[in-house]
mmCIF file of C-alpha atoms in Angstrom:
data_model
loop_
_atom_site.group_PDB
_atom_site.id
_atom_site.type_symbol
_atom_site.label_atom_id
_atom_site.label_comp_id
_atom_site.label_asym_id
_atom_site.label_seq_id
_atom_site.Cartn_x
_atom_site.Cartn_y
_atom_site.Cartn_z
ATOM 1 C CA MET A 1 9.821 -23.639 13.509
ATOM 2 C CA VAL A 2 7.838 -23.565 10.271
ATOM 3 C CA GLY A 3 8.173 -26.286 7.661
ATOM 4 C CA PHE A 4 6.464 -28.203 4.861
ATOM 5 C CA ARG A 5 7.007 -31.965 4.665
ATOM 6 C CA SER A 6 10.799 -32.359 4.964
ATOM 7 C CA LEU A 7 11.602 -28.726 4.085
ATOM 8 C CA ARG A 8 12.369 -26.645 7.131
ATOM 9 C CA ILE A 9 11.729 -22.988 6.295
ATOM 10 C CA LEU A 10 12.252 -21.341 9.680
ATOM 11 C CA GLY A 11 14.545 -22.285 12.512
ATOM 12 C CA GLN A 12 14.794 -20.690 15.943
ATOM 13 C CA ASN A 13 13.528 -17.117 16.139
ATOM 14 C CA SER A 14 13.125 -15.184 19.358
ATOM 15 C CA PHE A 15 12.661 -11.433 19.707
ATOM 16 C CA GLY A 16 10.256 -8.957 21.257
ATOM 17 C CA LEU A 17 8.918 -5.520 20.376
ATOM 18 C CA SER A 18 8.123 -2.652 22.720
ATOM 19 C CA SER A 19 4.976 -0.576 22.332
ATOM 20 C CA GLY A 20 5.425 2.017 19.587
ATOM 21 C CA GLU A 21 8.635 0.438 18.318
ATOM 22 C CA PHE A 22 9.441 0.129 14.603
ATOM 23 C CA ALA A 23 11.416 -3.026 13.795
ATOM 24 C CA SER A 24 12.539 -4.468 10.482
ATOM 25 C CA ILE A 25 13.370 -8.051 9.567
ATOM 26 C CA LEU A 26 16.273 -7.995 7.118
ATOM 27 C CA GLY A 27 17.567 -10.888 5.044
ATOM 28 C CA LYS A 28 18.091 -12.366 1.619
ATOM 29 C CA SER A 29 15.202 -13.530 -0.549
ATOM 30 C CA GLY A 30 14.101 -17.005 0.503
ATOM 31 C CA CYS A 31 15.337 -16.824 4.113
ATOM 32 C CA GLY A 32 11.788 -17.026 5.494
ATOM 33 C CA LYS A 33 11.123 -13.363 6.325
ATOM 34 C CA SER A 34 7.650 -13.314 4.789
ATOM 35 C CA THR A 35 6.831 -16.736 6.236
ATOM 36 C CA LEU A 36 7.642 -15.436 9.709
ATOM 37 C CA LEU A 37 5.524 -12.340 9.125
ATOM 38 C CA ARG A 38 2.594 -14.480 7.957
ATOM 39 C CA ALA A 39 2.902 -16.558 11.123
ATOM 40 C CA ILE A 40 2.743 -13.390 13.241
ATOM 41 C CA ALA A 41 -0.274 -12.263 11.210
ATOM 42 C CA GLY A 42 -1.964 -15.586 11.986
ATOM 43 C CA LEU A 43 -2.145 -16.503 8.299
ATOM 44 C CA ASP A 44 0.202 -19.488 8.622
ATOM 45 C CA MET A 45 -0.107 -21.458 11.839
ATOM 46 C CA ALA A 46 2.035 -24.461 10.830
ATOM 47 C CA PHE A 47 4.799 -23.815 13.349
ATOM 48 C CA GLU A 48 6.141 -25.020 16.680
ATOM 49 C CA GLY A 49 6.474 -22.618 19.583
ATOM 50 C CA LYS A 50 4.292 -19.607 20.269
ATOM 51 C CA ILE A 51 3.874 -15.985 19.286
ATOM 52 C CA LEU A 52 2.465 -13.569 21.858
ATOM 53 C CA LEU A 53 0.750 -10.251 21.270
ATOM 54 C CA GLY A 54 0.791 -8.688 24.692
ATOM 55 C CA GLU A 55 0.151 -11.689 26.923
ATOM 56 C CA ALA A 56 -2.170 -13.484 24.490
ATOM 57 C CA PRO A 57 -0.951 -16.184 22.082
ATOM 58 C CA ILE A 58 -1.692 -15.641 18.400
ATOM 59 C CA THR A 59 -3.993 -18.395 17.133
ATOM 60 C CA GLY A 60 -5.141 -16.874 13.833
ATOM 61 C CA PRO A 61 -5.855 -13.562 12.094
ATOM 62 C CA GLY A 62 -7.314 -10.751 14.188
ATOM 63 C CA LEU A 63 -8.242 -7.082 14.148
ATOM 64 C CA ASP A 64 -5.394 -6.412 16.576
ATOM 65 C CA ARG A 65 -3.027 -6.768 13.601
ATOM 66 C CA GLY A 66 -3.072 -4.838 10.346
ATOM 67 C CA MET A 67 -1.086 -6.072 7.346
ATOM 68 C CA ILE A 68 0.206 -4.526 4.136
ATOM 69 C CA PHE A 69 1.408 -6.870 1.405
ATOM 70 C CA GLN A 70 3.898 -6.382 -1.424
ATOM 71 C CA GLU A 71 1.030 -5.253 -3.643
ATOM 72 C CA PRO A 72 -1.936 -3.070 -2.534
ATOM 73 C CA ARG A 73 -4.618 -5.766 -3.065
ATOM 74 C CA LEU A 74 -7.405 -3.209 -3.500
ATOM 75 C CA MET A 75 -10.880 -4.207 -4.654
ATOM 76 C CA PRO A 76 -11.067 -2.803 -8.211
ATOM 77 C CA TRP A 77 -14.854 -2.341 -8.014
ATOM 78 C CA MET A 78 -14.631 -0.201 -4.857
ATOM 79 C CA THR A 79 -13.617 3.434 -4.447
ATOM 80 C CA VAL A 80 -10.740 4.490 -2.202
ATOM 81 C CA GLN A 81 -13.116 5.186 0.678
ATOM 82 C CA LYS A 82 -15.049 1.934 0.218
ATOM 83 C CA ASN A 83 -11.818 -0.095 0.093
ATOM 84 C CA ILE A 84 -10.874 1.242 3.510
ATOM 85 C CA GLU A 85 -14.378 0.889 4.959
ATOM 86 C CA PHE A 86 -14.485 -2.728 3.757
ATOM 87 C CA ALA A 87 -11.919 -3.689 6.422
ATOM 88 C CA ILE A 88 -14.221 -2.542 9.232
ATOM 89 C CA PRO A 89 -16.370 -5.362 10.682
ATOM 90 C CA LYS A 90 -20.027 -4.896 9.762
ATOM 91 C CA THR A 91 -21.019 -4.659 13.412
ATOM 92 C CA ALA A 92 -18.594 -1.753 13.918
ATOM 93 C CA ARG A 93 -19.623 0.295 10.881
ATOM 94 C CA ASN A 94 -21.189 3.518 12.069
ATOM 95 C CA LYS A 95 -20.888 7.271 11.705
ATOM 96 C CA SER A 96 -17.832 7.371 13.954
ATOM 97 C CA SER A 97 -15.963 4.648 12.053
ATOM 98 C CA PHE A 98 -16.743 6.266 8.693
ATOM 99 C CA GLU A 99 -15.440 9.581 10.022
ATOM 100 C CA HIS A 100 -12.274 7.753 11.079
ATOM 101 C CA VAL A 101 -11.878 6.555 7.478
ATOM 102 C CA LYS A 102 -11.984 10.147 6.249
ATOM 103 C CA GLN A 103 -9.383 11.108 8.851
ATOM 104 C CA LEU A 104 -7.114 8.310 7.645
ATOM 105 C CA ILE A 105 -7.527 9.395 4.023
ATOM 106 C CA HIS A 106 -6.320 12.821 5.113
ATOM 107 C CA LEU A 107 -3.494 11.303 7.183
ATOM 108 C CA VAL A 108 -2.093 9.323 4.229
ATOM 109 C CA GLY A 109 -2.278 12.360 1.948
ATOM 110 C CA LEU A 110 -5.181 11.359 -0.295
ATOM 111 C CA ASP A 111 -7.569 14.264 0.268
ATOM 112 C CA GLY A 112 -9.831 14.598 -2.757
ATOM 113 C CA PHE A 113 -9.423 10.953 -3.798
ATOM 114 C CA ASN A 114 -12.190 9.454 -1.612
ATOM 115 C CA GLN A 115 -14.266 8.502 -4.647
ATOM 116 C CA ALA A 116 -11.374 7.595 -6.965
ATOM 117 C CA TRP A 117 -11.117 4.054 -8.355
ATOM 118 C CA PRO A 118 -7.989 1.902 -7.908
ATOM 119 C CA ASN A 119 -7.175 2.058 -11.634
ATOM 120 C CA GLN A 120 -6.953 5.844 -11.319
ATOM 121 C CA LEU A 121 -4.203 5.653 -8.684
ATOM 122 C CA SER A 122 -0.432 5.478 -9.012
ATOM 123 C CA GLY A 123 1.431 2.655 -7.267
ATOM 124 C CA GLY A 124 2.375 4.909 -4.365
ATOM 125 C CA MET A 125 -1.185 6.179 -3.969
ATOM 126 C CA ALA A 126 -2.545 2.626 -3.981
ATOM 127 C CA GLN A 127 -0.150 1.670 -1.184
ATOM 128 C CA ARG A 128 -1.322 4.711 0.776
ATOM 129 C CA VAL A 129 -4.853 3.301 0.553
ATOM 130 C CA ALA A 130 -3.539 -0.078 1.727
ATOM 131 C CA LEU A 131 -1.860 1.655 4.679
ATOM 132 C CA ALA A 132 -5.067 3.467 5.643
ATOM 133 C CA ARG A 133 -6.983 0.184 5.391
ATOM 134 C CA ALA A 134 -4.440 -1.569 7.632
ATOM 135 C CA LEU A 135 -4.789 1.173 10.259
ATOM 136 C CA VAL A 136 -8.570 1.561 10.163
ATOM 137 C CA ASN A 137 -9.229 -0.835 13.057
ATOM 138 C CA ILE A 138 -6.502 0.806 15.186
ATOM 139 C CA PRO A 139 -4.335 -2.349 15.397
ATOM 140 C CA ASP A 140 -1.850 -3.033 18.170
ATOM 141 C CA LEU A 141 0.642 -4.233 15.564
ATOM 142 C CA LEU A 142 1.170 -3.153 11.954
ATOM 143 C CA LEU A 143 2.837 -5.733 9.688
ATOM 144 C CA LEU A 144 4.427 -4.788 6.363
ATOM 145 C CA ASP A 145 5.727 -7.297 3.811
ATOM 146 C CA GLU A 146 8.125 -5.368 1.523
ATOM 147 C CA PRO A 147 5.392 -2.788 0.853
ATOM 148 C CA PHE A 148 7.501 -0.536 -1.382
ATOM 149 C CA GLY A 149 9.441 -3.145 -3.343
ATOM 150 C CA ALA A 150 7.508 -2.562 -6.577
ATOM 151 C CA LEU A 151 7.828 1.243 -6.527
ATOM 152 C CA ASP A 152 10.387 3.360 -8.371
ATOM 153 C CA SER A 153 13.233 4.816 -6.304
ATOM 154 C CA HIS A 154 11.790 8.329 -5.989
ATOM 155 C CA THR A 155 8.333 7.099 -4.936
ATOM 156 C CA LYS A 156 9.866 4.521 -2.609
ATOM 157 C CA ILE A 157 11.876 7.139 -0.700
ATOM 158 C CA SER A 158 8.829 9.404 -0.501
ATOM 159 C CA MET A 159 6.671 6.567 0.847
ATOM 160 C CA GLN A 160 9.292 5.625 3.447
ATOM 161 C CA THR A 161 9.214 9.199 4.744
ATOM 162 C CA GLU A 162 5.407 9.180 4.791
ATOM 163 C CA LEU A 163 5.287 5.822 6.574
ATOM 164 C CA GLU A 164 7.612 7.094 9.288
ATOM 165 C CA ARG A 165 5.457 10.189 9.772
ATOM 166 C CA ILE A 166 2.212 8.221 9.952
ATOM 167 C CA VAL A 167 3.274 5.443 12.340
ATOM 168 C CA ARG A 168 4.974 7.986 14.617
ATOM 169 C CA TYR A 169 1.792 10.053 14.659
ATOM 170 C CA GLU A 170 -0.382 6.999 15.354
ATOM 171 C CA GLY A 171 2.088 5.462 17.811
ATOM 172 C CA THR A 172 1.654 2.082 16.124
ATOM 173 C CA THR A 173 4.040 -0.774 16.882
ATOM 174 C CA THR A 174 5.355 -1.823 13.476
ATOM 175 C CA LEU A 175 7.200 -4.833 12.057
ATOM 176 C CA MET A 176 8.403 -4.676 8.454
ATOM 177 C CA VAL A 177 10.036 -7.269 6.218
ATOM 178 C CA THR A 178 12.597 -5.921 3.763
ATOM 179 C CA HIS A 179 15.828 -6.826 1.969
ATOM 180 C CA ASP A 180 16.748 -3.134 1.610
ATOM 181 C CA VAL A 181 19.389 -2.210 4.219
ATOM 182 C CA GLU A 182 18.944 1.547 3.738
ATOM 183 C CA GLU A 183 15.155 1.277 4.093
ATOM 184 C CA ALA A 184 15.503 -0.715 7.303
ATOM 185 C CA LEU A 185 18.024 1.740 8.729
ATOM 186 C CA PHE A 186 15.986 4.826 7.815
ATOM 187 C CA LEU A 187 12.778 3.544 9.415
ATOM 188 C CA SER A 188 13.711 1.239 12.255
ATOM 189 C CA ASP A 189 14.444 1.417 15.952
ATOM 190 C CA THR A 190 15.552 -2.220 15.777
ATOM 191 C CA ILE A 191 16.832 -4.363 12.899
ATOM 192 C CA ILE A 192 16.537 -8.154 13.054
ATOM 193 C CA ILE A 193 18.901 -9.965 10.670
ATOM 194 C CA MET A 194 17.888 -13.442 9.545
ATOM 195 C CA SER A 195 20.250 -16.108 8.230
ATOM 196 C CA GLN A 196 19.427 -18.383 5.298
ATOM 197 C CA GLN A 197 17.209 -21.492 5.483
ATOM 198 C CA PRO A 198 16.233 -22.542 7.918
ATOM 199 C CA GLY A 199 15.749 -18.836 8.604
ATOM 200 C CA SER A 200 16.860 -17.937 12.112
ATOM 201 C CA THR A 201 17.485 -14.719 14.007
ATOM 202 C CA SER A 202 21.243 -14.127 13.799
ATOM 203 C CA HIS A 203 21.552 -10.520 15.022
ATOM 204 C CA VAL A 204 19.272 -7.983 16.708
ATOM 205 C CA ILE A 205 20.636 -4.457 16.248
ATOM 206 C CA SER A 206 19.421 -1.338 18.059
ATOM 207 C CA VAL A 207 19.609 1.679 15.745
ATOM 208 C CA ASP A 208 21.135 4.602 17.635
ATOM 209 C CA LEU A 209 20.172 7.432 15.280
ATOM 210 C CA GLU A 210 18.160 10.539 16.044
ATOM 211 C CA ARG A 211 15.095 11.414 13.984
ATOM 212 C CA PRO A 212 14.594 12.829 11.451
ATOM 213 C CA ARG A 213 17.351 10.787 9.811
ATOM 214 C CA SER A 214 19.624 11.808 6.974
ATOM 215 C CA ARG A 215 20.568 9.027 4.563
ATOM 216 C CA THR A 216 23.778 10.888 3.685
ATOM 217 C CA SER A 217 25.075 11.576 7.211
ATOM 218 C CA GLN A 218 28.346 9.894 8.117
ATOM 219 C CA ARG A 219 26.756 8.199 11.132
ATOM 220 C CA PHE A 220 23.997 6.716 8.919
ATOM 221 C CA LEU A 221 26.573 5.429 6.421
ATOM 222 C CA ASP A 222 28.767 3.980 9.182
ATOM 223 C CA ILE A 223 25.870 2.022 10.708
ATOM 224 C CA ARG A 224 24.822 0.867 7.241
ATOM 225 C CA THR A 225 28.337 -0.545 6.760
ATOM 226 C CA GLN A 226 28.183 -2.272 10.155
ATOM 227 C CA ILE A 227 24.864 -3.901 9.263
ATOM 228 C CA LEU A 228 26.223 -5.098 5.923
ATOM 229 C CA GLU A 229 29.312 -6.516 7.627
ATOM 230 C CA LYS A 230 27.185 -8.439 10.130
ATOM 231 C CA ALA A 231 24.949 -9.728 7.361
ATOM 232 C CA TYR A 232 27.893 -10.765 5.210
ATOM 233 C CA HIS A 233 29.468 -12.506 8.190
ATOM 234 C CA VAL A 234 26.313 -14.587 8.598
ATOM 235 C CA GLU A 235 25.900 -15.509 4.929
ATOM 236 C CA GLU A 236 27.281 -14.713 1.505
ATOM 237 C CA GLY A 237 25.475 -11.390 1.355
ATOM 238 C CA ILE A 238 22.307 -9.355 1.200
ATOM 239 C CA ALA A 239 21.129 -8.028 -2.150
#
């Protein structure tokens, strides 16, 4: 449970992720999705209960988790490469780690932009840098807080496809917050639906769809309808 004074933001939430799994938390704005993600990231520890990563309880931020926010949060005075390198602890910065940065720049499709400045990047490119930065320490868990919400539809779809490719290649366990049903269905192995405040886990849905996924296939559309029906049954609706 997470709360502030008499306001209870989160209720009972219980779910687990398998290694390499991609899960999405789906719910209306204000249901506590981002608050729950921040608790898992160790950025907000004002809660009752416990969160385990492996067998160890989460007690604060750590290099075993990488996080991408709704905006890229790049340092404007640093180049693309320096922004990614900045996330590496000083004691771990060496030739090998810097080579890993270059490999990540290639992985996220930014070859040739190593020395570019943030103000020279499009929104999608900036989020690619944020993704590389989140992966640079090879985290056990990647956390994403509506990372594509500010992008136009075309760029958003492109970035969803790229994200799927990258996390599958890296084998990274991933948990994403979104209010976009189609995004959750396209990317996820599991979808966790949260009810309104106090935000609680109402449904955990396993997505039985082969990859690569087609957004226009009848099976995709049928499952999308099922998810919407479950969400509407829980509350008035999901935007």
